[in-house]
mmCIF file of C-alpha atoms and ligand atoms in Angstrom:
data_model
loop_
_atom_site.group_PDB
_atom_site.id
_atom_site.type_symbol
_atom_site.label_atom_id
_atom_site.label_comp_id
_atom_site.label_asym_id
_atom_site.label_seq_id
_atom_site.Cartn_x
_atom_site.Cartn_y
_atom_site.Cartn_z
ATOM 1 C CA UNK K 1 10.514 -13.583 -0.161
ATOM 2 C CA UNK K 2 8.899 -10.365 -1.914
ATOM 3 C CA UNK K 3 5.744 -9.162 -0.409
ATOM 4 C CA UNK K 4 5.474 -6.373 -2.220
ATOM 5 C CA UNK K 5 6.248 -5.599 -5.820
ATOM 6 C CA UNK K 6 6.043 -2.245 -7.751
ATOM 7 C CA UNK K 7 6.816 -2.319 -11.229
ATOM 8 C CA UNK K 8 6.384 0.656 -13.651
ATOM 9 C CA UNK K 9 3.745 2.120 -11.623
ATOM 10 C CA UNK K 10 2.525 5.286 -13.428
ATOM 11 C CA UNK K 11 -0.717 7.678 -11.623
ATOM 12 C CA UNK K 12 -2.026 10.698 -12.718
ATOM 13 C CA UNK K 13 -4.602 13.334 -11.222
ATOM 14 C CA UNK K 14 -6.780 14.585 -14.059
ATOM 15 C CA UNK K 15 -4.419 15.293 -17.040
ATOM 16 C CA UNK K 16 -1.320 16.054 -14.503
ATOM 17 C CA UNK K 17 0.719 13.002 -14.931
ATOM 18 C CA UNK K 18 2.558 12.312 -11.683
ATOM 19 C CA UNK K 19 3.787 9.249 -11.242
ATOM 20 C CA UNK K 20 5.639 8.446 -14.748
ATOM 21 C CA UNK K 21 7.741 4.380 -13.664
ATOM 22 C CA UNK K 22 7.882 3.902 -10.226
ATOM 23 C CA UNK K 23 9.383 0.481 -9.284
ATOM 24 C CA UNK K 24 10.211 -0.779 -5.814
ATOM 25 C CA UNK K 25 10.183 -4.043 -3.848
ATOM 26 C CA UNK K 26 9.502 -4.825 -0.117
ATOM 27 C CA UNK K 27 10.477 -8.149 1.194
ATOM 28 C CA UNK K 28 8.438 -10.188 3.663
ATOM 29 C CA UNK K 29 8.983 -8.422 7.224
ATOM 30 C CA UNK K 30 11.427 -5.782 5.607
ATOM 31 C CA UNK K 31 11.495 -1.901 5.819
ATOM 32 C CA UNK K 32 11.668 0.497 2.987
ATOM 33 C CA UNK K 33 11.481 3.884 2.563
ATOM 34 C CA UNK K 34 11.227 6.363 -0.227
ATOM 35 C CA UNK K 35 13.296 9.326 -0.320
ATOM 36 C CA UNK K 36 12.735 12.379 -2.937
ATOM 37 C CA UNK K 37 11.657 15.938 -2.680
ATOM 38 C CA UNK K 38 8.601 17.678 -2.338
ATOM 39 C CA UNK K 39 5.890 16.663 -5.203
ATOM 40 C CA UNK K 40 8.438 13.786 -6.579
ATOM 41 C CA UNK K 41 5.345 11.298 -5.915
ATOM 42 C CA UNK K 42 6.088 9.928 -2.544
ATOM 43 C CA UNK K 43 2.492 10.093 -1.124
ATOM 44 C CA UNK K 44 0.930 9.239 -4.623
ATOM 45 C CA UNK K 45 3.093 6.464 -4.432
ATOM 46 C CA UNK K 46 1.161 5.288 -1.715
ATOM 47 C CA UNK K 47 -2.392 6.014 -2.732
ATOM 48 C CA UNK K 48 -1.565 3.764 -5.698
ATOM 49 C CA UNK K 49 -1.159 0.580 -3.683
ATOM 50 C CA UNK K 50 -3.876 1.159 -1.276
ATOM 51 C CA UNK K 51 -6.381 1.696 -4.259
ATOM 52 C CA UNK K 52 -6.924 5.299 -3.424
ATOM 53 C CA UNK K 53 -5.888 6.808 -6.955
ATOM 54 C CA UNK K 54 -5.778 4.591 -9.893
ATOM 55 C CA UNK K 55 -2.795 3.462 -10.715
ATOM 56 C CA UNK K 56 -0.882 2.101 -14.361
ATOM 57 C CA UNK K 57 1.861 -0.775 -14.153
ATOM 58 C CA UNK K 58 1.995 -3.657 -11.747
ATOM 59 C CA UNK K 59 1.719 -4.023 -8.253
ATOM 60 C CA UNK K 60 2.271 -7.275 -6.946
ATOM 61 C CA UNK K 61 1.269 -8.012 -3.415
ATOM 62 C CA UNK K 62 1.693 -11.448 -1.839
ATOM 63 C CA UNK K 63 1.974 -13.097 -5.427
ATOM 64 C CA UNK K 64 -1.516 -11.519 -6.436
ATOM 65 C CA UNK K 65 -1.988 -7.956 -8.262
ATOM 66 C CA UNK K 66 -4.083 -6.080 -6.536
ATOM 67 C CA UNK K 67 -3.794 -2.831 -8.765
ATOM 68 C CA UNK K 68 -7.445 -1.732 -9.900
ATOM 69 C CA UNK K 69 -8.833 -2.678 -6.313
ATOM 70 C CA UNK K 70 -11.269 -0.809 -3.586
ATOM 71 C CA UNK K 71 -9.135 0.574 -1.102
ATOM 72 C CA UNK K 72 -11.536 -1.633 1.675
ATOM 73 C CA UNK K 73 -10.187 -4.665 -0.369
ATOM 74 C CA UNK K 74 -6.518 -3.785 -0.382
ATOM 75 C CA UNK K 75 -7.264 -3.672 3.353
ATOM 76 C CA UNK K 76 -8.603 -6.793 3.605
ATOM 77 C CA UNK K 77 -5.519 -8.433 2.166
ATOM 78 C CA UNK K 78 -3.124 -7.370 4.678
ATOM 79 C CA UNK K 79 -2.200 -3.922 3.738
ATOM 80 C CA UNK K 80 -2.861 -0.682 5.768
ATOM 81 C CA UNK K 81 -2.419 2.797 4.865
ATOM 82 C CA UNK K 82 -1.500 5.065 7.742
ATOM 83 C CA UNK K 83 -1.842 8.461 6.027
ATOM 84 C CA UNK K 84 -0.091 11.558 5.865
ATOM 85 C CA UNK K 85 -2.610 13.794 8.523
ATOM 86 C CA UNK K 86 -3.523 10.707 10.171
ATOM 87 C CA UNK K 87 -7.051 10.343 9.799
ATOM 88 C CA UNK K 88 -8.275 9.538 12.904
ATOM 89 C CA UNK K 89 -11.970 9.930 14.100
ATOM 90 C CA UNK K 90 -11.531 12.973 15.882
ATOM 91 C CA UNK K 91 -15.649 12.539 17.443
ATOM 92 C CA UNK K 92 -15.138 8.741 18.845
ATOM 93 C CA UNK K 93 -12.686 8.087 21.531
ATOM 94 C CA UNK K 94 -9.288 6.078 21.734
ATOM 95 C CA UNK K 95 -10.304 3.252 22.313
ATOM 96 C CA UNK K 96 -13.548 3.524 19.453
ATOM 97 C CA UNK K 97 -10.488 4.614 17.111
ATOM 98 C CA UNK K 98 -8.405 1.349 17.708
ATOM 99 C CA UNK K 99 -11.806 -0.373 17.669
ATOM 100 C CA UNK K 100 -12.522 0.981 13.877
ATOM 101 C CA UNK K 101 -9.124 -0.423 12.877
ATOM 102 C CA UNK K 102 -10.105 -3.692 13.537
ATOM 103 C CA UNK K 103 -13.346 -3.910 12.176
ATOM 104 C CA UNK K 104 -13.037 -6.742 9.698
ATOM 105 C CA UNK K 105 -11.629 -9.023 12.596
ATOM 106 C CA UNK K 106 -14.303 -11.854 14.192
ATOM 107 C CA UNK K 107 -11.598 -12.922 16.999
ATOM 108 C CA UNK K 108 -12.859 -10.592 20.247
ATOM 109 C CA UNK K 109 -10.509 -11.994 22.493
ATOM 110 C CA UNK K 110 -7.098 -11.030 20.245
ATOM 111 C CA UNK K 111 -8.397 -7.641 19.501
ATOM 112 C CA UNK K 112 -8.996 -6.797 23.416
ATOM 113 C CA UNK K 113 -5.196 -8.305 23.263
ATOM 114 C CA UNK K 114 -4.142 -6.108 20.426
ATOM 115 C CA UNK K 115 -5.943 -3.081 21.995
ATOM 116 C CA UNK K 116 -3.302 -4.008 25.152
ATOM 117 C CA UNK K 117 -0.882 -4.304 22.829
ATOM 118 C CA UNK K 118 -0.996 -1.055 21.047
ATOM 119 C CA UNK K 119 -1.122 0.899 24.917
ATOM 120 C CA UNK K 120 2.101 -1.016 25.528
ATOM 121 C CA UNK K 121 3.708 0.325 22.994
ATOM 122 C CA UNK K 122 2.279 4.034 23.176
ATOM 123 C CA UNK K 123 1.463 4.351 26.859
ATOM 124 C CA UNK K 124 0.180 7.950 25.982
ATOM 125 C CA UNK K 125 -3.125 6.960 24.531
ATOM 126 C CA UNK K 126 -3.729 4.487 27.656
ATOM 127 C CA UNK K 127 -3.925 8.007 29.681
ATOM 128 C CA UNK K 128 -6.117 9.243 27.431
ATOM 129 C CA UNK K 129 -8.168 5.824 25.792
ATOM 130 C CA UNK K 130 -11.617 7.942 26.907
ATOM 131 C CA UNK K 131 -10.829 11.056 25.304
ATOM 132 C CA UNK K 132 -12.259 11.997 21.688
ATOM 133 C CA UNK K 133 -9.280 11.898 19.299
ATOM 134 C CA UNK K 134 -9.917 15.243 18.407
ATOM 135 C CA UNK K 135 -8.435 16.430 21.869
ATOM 136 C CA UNK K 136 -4.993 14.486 21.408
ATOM 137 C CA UNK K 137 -1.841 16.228 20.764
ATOM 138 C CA UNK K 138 -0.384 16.096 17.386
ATOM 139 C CA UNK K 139 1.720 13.030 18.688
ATOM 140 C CA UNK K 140 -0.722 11.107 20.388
ATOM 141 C CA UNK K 141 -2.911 10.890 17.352
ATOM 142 C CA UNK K 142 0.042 10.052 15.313
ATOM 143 C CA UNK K 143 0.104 7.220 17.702
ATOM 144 C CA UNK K 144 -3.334 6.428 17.686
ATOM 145 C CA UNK K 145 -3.246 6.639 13.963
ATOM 146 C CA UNK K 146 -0.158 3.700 13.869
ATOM 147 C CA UNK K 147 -2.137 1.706 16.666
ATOM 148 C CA UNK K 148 -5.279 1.698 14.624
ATOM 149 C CA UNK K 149 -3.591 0.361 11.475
ATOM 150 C CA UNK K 150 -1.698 -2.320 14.175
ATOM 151 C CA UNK K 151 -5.609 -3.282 14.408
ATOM 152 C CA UNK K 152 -6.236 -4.377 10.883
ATOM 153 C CA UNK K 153 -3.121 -7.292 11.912
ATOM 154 C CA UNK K 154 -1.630 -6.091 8.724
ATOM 155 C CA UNK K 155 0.844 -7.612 6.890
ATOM 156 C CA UNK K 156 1.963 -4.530 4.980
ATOM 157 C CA UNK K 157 1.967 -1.005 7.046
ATOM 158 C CA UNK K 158 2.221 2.353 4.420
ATOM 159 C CA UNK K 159 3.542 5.196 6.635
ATOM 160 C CA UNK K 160 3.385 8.340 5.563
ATOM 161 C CA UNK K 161 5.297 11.288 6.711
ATOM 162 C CA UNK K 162 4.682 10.176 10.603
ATOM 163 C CA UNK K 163 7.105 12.889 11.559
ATOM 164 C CA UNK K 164 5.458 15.628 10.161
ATOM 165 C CA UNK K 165 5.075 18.426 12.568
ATOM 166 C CA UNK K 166 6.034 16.922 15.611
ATOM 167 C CA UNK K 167 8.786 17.721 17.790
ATOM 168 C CA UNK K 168 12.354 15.960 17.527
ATOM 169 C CA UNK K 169 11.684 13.963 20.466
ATOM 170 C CA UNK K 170 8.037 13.197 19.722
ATOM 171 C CA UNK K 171 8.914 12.174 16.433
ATOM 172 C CA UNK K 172 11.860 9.787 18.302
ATOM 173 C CA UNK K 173 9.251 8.239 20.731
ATOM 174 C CA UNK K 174 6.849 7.395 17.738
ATOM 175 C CA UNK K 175 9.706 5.880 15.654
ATOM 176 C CA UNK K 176 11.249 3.823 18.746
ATOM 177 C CA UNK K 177 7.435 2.643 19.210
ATOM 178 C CA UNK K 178 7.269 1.882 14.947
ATOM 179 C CA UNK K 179 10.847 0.110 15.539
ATOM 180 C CA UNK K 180 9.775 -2.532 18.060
ATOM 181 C CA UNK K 181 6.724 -3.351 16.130
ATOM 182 C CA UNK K 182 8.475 -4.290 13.296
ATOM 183 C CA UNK K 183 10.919 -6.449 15.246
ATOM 184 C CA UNK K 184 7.815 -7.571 17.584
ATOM 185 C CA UNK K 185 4.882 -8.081 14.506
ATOM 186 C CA UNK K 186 7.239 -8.895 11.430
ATOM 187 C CA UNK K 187 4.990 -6.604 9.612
ATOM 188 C CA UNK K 188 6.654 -5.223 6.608
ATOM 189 C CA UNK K 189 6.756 -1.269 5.993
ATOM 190 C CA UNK K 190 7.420 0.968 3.914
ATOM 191 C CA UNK K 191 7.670 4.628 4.326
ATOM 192 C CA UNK K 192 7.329 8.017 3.332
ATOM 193 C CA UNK K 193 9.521 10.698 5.366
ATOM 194 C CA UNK K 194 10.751 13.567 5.079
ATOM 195 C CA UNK K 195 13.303 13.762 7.695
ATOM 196 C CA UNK K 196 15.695 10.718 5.821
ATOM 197 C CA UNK K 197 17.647 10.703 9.294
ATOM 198 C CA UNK K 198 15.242 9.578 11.219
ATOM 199 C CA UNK K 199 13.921 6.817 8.000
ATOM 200 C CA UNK K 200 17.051 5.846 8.095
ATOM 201 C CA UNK K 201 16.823 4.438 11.805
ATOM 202 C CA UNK K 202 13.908 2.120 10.689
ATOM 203 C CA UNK K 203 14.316 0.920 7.048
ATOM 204 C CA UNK K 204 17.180 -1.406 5.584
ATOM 205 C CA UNK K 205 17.099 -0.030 1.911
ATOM 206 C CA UNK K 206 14.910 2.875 0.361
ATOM 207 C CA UNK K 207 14.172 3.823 -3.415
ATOM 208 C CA UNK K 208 15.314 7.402 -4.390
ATOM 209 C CA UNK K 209 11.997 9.648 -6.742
ATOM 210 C CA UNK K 210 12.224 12.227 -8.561
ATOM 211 C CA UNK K 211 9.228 13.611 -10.756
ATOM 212 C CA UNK K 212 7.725 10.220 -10.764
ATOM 213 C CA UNK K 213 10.291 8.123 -11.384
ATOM 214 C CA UNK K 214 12.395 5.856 -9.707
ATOM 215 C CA UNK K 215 15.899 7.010 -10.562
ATOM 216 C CA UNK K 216 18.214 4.923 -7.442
ATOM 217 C CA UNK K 217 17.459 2.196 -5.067
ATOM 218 C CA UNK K 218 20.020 0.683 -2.818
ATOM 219 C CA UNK K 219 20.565 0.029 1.048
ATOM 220 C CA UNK K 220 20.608 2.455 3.681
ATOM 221 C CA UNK K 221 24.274 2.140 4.509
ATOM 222 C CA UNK K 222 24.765 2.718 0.514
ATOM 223 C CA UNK K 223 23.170 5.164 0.276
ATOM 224 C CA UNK K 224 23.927 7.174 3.430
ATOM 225 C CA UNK K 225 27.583 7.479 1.937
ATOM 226 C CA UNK K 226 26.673 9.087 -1.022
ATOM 227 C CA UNK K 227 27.359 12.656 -1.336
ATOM 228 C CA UNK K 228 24.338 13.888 -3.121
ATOM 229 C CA UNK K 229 21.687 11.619 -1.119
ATOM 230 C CA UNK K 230 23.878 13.204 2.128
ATOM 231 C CA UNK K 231 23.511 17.055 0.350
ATOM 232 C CA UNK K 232 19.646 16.630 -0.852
ATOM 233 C CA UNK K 233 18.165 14.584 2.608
ATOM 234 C CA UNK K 234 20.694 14.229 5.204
ATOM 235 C CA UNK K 235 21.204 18.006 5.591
ATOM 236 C CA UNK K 236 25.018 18.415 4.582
HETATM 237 P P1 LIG U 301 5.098 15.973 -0.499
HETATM 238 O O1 LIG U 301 6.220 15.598 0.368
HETATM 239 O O2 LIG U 301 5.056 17.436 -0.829
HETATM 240 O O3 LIG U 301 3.774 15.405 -0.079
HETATM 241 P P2 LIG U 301 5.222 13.902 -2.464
HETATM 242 O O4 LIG U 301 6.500 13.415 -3.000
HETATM 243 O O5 LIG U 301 4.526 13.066 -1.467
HETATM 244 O O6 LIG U 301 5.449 15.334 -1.915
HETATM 245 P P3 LIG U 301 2.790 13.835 -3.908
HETATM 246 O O7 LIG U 301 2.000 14.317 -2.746
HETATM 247 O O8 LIG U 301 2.666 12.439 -4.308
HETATM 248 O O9 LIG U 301 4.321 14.161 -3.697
HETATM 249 O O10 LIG U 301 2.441 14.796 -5.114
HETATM 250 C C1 LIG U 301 3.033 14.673 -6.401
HETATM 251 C C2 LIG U 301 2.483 15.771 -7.292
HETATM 252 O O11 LIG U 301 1.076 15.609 -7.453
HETATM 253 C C3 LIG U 301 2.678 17.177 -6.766
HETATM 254 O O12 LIG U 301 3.044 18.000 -7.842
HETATM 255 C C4 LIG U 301 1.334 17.554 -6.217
HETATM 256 O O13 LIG U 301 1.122 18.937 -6.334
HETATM 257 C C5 LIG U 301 0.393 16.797 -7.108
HETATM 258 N N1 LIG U 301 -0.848 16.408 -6.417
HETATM 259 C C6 LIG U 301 -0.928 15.751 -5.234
HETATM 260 N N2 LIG U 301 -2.202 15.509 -4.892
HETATM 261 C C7 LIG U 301 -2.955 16.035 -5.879
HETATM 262 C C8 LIG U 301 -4.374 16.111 -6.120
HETATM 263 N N3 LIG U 301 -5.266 15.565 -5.259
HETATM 264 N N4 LIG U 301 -4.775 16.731 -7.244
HETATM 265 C C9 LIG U 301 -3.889 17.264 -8.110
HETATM 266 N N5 LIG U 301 -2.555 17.215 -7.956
HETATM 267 C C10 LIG U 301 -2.090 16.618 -6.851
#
């Protein structure tokens, strides 16, 4: 089943039109990512389905469209945006962080459980669940920024660019950890990254932009033996 549909999505900041027909579609529990170069829309393509710029065209999520909506309501269907930078609370602590994520939820007991949850699968931020987020290492608050969006009991996780910065074998640890969720939680994803090698270890098909447009999908074993995906992301 589709959870997700894009369809002709166009965005624009001020008169700079960015995002010209972007289409894409994420199946239930599925894994997509979206490969293209610097500025081809990647992030904006995000913003547009968690309501954070205002978006053209059709987005489809869970058989209702949800384009036009308040980022807090996108949330509140099932959908969680875990942002390039991150965005955690650098003042409140770990365990406030995971907290915030899961501030629309009325079940105590099965966010104590989720809070469990998200230290199994980053034991870094159970050595550090008192300190202020602001203290964390560039990895740990990419982890704290993944277990606060685990919080929200998504259905839908938007991952942006979770690599970014961090070490090879940082970045490894926090996509094993994003791996077993999916297989664990079912939740769908799809994602933004840079380094296609390592999106490639996570997501079963991924949707090719360039200046806004949508211009290949196909799956990741398709699209790994292509020459010019291999020349433009895959580094030779
Ligand atoms: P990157 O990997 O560099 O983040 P991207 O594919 O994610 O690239 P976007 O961040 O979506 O691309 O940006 C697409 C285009 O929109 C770029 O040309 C960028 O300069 C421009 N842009 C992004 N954010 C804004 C903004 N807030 N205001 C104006 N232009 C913006």
């Amino acid at each position: 089943m589709t959870l997700l549909e894009l369809e002709g999505v166009t965005a624009a900041y001020g008169p700079v039109q960015v995002l010209e027909d972007v289409s894409l579609t994420v199946p239930d529990g599925g894994a997509v990512g979206i490969l293209g170069a610097n500025g081809a829309g990647k992030t904006t393509t995000l913003r547009a389905i968690s309501g954070t710029v205002r978006a053209g065209g059709r987005i489809v999520f869970d058989g209702r469209d949800v384009r036009g909506l308040r980022p807090d309501q996108v949330a509140a269907l099932g959908i969680a945006h875990v942002p390039e930078g991150r965005g955690t609370l650098g003042d409140l602590t770990v365990r406030e962080n995971l907290r915030v994520g899961a501030y629309l939820r009325k079940d105590a007991k099965g966010v104590e459980r989720d809070i469990d949850y998200c230290l199994d699968l980053f034991p870094n931020l159970q050595a550090r669940i008192r300190s202020n987020a602001s203290a964390l290492s560039g990895g740990e608050q990419q982890m704290l920024a993944v277990g606060r969006a685990i919080m929200s009991k998504p259905r839908l996780m938007l991952l942006d660019e979770a690599s970014l910065g961090l070490a090879p074998s940082t970045a490894k640890t926090v996509y094993d950890a994003i791996r077993r969720l999916r297989v664990e939680s079912g939740i769908a994803m799809l994602v933004v990254e840079q380094n296609a090698n390592l999106a490639f270890t996570l997501v079963d098909t991924a949707a090719v932009l360039e200046t806004g447009r949508t211009v290949l999908t196909g799956t990741s074993a398709e699209l790994k033996g292509m020459d010019e995906i291999r020349r433009a992301y895959l580094g030779g």
